[in-house]
PDB file of C-alpha atoms in Angstrom:
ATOM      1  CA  UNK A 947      88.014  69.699 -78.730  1.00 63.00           C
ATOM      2  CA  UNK A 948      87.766  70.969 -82.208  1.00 78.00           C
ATOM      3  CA  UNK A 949      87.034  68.124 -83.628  1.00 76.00           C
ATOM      4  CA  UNK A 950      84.013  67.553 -81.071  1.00 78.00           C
ATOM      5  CA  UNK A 951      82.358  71.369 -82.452  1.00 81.00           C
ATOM      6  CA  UNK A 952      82.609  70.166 -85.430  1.00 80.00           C
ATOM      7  CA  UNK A 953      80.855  66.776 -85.289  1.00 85.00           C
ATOM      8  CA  UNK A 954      78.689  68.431 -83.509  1.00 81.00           C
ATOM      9  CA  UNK A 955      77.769  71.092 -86.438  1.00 80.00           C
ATOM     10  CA  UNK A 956      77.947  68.369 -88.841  1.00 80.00           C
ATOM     11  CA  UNK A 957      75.183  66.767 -86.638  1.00 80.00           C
ATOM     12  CA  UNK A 958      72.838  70.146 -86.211  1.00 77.00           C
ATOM     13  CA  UNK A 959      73.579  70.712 -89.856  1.00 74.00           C
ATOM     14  CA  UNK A 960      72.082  67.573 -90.796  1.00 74.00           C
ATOM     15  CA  UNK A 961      69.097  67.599 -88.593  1.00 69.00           C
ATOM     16  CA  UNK A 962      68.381  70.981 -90.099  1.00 64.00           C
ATOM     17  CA  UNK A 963      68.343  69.605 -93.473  1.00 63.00           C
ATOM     18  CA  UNK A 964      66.481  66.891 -92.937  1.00 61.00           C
ATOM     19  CA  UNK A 965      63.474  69.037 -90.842  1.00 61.00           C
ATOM     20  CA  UNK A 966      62.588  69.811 -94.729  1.00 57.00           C
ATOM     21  CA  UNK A 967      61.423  65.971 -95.429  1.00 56.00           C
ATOM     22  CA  UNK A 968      58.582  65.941 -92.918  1.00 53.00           C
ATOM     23  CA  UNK A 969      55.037  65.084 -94.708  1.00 56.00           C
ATOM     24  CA  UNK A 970      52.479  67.784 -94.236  1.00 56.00           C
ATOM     25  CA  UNK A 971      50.692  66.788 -96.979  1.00 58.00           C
ATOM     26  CA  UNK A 972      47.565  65.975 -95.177  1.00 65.00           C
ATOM     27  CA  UNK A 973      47.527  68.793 -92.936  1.00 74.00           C
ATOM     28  CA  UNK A 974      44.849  71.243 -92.190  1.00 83.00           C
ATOM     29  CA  UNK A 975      45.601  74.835 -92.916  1.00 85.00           C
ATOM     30  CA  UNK A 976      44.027  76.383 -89.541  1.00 87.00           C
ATOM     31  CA  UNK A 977      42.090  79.679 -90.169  1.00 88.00           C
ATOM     32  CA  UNK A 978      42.430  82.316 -87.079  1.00 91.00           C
ATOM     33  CA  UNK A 979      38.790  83.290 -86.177  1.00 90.00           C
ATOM     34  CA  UNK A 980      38.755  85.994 -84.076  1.00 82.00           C
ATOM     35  CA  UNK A 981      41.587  86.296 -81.954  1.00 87.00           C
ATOM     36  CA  UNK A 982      43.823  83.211 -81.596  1.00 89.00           C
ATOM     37  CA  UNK A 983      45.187  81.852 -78.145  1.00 86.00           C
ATOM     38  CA  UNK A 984      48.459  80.742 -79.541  1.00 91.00           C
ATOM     39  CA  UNK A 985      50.613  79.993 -82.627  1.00 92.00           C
ATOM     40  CA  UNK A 986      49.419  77.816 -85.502  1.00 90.00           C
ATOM     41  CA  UNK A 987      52.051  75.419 -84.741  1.00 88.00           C
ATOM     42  CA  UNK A 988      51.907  75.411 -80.804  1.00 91.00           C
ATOM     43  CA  UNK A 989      47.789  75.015 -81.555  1.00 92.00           C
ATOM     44  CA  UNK A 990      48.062  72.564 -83.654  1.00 91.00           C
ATOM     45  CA  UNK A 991      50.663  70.338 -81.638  1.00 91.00           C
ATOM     46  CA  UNK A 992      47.916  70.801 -78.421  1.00 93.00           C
ATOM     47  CA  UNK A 993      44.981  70.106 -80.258  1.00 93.00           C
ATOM     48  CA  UNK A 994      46.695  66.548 -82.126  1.00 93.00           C
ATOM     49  CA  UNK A 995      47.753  65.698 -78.687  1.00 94.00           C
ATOM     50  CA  UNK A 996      44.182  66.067 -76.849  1.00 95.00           C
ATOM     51  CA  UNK A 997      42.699  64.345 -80.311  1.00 94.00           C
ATOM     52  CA  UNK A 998      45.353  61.821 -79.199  1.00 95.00           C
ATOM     53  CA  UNK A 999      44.912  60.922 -75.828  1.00 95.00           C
ATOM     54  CA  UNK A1000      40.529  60.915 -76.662  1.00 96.00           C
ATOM     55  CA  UNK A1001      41.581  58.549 -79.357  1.00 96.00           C
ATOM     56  CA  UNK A1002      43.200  56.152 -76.594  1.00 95.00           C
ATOM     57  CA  UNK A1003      40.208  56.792 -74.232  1.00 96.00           C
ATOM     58  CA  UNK A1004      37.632  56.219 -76.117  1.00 95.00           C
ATOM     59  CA  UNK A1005      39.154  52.610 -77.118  1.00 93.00           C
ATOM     60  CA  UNK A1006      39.530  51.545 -73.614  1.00 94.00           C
ATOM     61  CA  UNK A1007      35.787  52.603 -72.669  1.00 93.00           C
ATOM     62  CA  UNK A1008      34.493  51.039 -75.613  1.00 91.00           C
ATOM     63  CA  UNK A1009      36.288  47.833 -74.101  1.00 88.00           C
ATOM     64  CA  UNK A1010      34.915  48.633 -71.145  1.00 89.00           C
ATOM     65  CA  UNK A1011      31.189  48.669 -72.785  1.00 88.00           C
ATOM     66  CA  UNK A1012      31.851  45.515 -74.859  1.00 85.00           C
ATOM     67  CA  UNK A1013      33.026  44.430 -71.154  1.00 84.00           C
ATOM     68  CA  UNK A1014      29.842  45.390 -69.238  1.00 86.00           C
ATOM     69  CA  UNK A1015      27.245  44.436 -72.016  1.00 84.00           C
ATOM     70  CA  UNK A1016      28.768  41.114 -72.410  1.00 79.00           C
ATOM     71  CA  UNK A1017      29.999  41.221 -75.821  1.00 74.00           C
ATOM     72  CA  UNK A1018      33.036  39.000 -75.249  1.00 63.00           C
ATOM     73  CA  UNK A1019      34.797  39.753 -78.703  1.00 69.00           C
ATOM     74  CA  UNK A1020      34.356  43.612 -79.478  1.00 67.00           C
ATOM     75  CA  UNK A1021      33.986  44.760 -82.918  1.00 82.00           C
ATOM     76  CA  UNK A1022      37.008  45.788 -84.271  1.00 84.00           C
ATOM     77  CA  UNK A1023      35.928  48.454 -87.058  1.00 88.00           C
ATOM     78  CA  UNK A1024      33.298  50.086 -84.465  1.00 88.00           C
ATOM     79  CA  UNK A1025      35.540  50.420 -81.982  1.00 89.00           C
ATOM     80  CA  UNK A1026      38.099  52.533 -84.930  1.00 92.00           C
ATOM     81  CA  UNK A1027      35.260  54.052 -86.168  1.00 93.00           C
ATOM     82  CA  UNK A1028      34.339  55.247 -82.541  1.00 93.00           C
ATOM     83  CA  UNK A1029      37.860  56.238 -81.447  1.00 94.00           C
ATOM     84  CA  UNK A1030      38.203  58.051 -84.873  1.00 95.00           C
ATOM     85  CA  UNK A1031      35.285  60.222 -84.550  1.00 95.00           C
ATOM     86  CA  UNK A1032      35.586  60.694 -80.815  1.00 95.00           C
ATOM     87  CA  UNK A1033      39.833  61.872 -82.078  1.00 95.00           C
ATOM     88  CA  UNK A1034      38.282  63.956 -84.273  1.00 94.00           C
ATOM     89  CA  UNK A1035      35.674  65.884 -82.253  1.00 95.00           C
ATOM     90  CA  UNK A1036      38.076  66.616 -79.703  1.00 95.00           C
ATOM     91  CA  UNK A1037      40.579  68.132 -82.120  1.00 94.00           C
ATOM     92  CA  UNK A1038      38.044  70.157 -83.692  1.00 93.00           C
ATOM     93  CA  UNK A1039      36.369  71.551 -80.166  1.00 94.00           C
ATOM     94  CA  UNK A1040      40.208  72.194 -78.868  1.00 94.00           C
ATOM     95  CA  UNK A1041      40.844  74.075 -82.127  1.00 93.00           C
ATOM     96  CA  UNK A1042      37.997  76.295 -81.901  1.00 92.00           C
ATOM     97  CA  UNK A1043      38.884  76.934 -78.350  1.00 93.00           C
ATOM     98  CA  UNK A1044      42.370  78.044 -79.477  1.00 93.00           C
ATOM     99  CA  UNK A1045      40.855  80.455 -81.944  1.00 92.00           C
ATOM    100  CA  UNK A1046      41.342  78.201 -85.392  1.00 93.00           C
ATOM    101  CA  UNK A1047      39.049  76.611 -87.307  1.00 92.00           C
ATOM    102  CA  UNK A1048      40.667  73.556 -90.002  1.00 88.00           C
ATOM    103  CA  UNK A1049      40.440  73.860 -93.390  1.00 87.00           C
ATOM    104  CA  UNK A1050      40.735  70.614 -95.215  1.00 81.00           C
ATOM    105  CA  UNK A1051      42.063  69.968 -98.970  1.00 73.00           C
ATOM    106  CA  UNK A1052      40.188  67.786-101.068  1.00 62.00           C
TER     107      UNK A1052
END
């Protein structure tokens, strides 16, 4: 039984020490404006997850365009392009409505 706590330490331990090796090089620092709706963190994992999900929608309906204009191969760098700035937009509007506003270093 002891031996199970243990492992199970070692195992927590580890994962706790590792947390420190995740990149966020290339994240935005988020500015509160006003009064913010949540957390930094919680905001930020909402907002990358709508930016997300319009980053997979926006791919299908340009499909569906290509689809309905007659384009039979769609154009691969438009339709990133697209899905990018469509991403982007959304994580920017869902920041503002959580109170943040993303400040990029460059």
């Amino acid at each position: 039984m002891t031996v199970g706590f243990f492992r199970a330490l070692a195992v927590l331990a580890t994962m706790a020490a590792l947390t420190g090796c995740v990149d966020h090089a290339n994240a935005p620092v988020l500015l509160p404006i006003g009064v913010p709706v949540n957390p930094p963190a919680v905001a930020q994992g909402i907002c990358v997850t709508d930016g997300n999900a319009m980053y997979d929608e926006a791919k299908k309906r340009y499909h569906l365009r290509a689809q309905l204009t007659g384009y039979a191969e769609a154009d691969a760098l438009e339709e990133e392009t697209t899905a990018r700035a469509a991403a982007h937009r959304q994580y920017v509007a869902c920041l503002s409505a959580q109170g943040y506003r993303a400040l990029y270093a460059n």
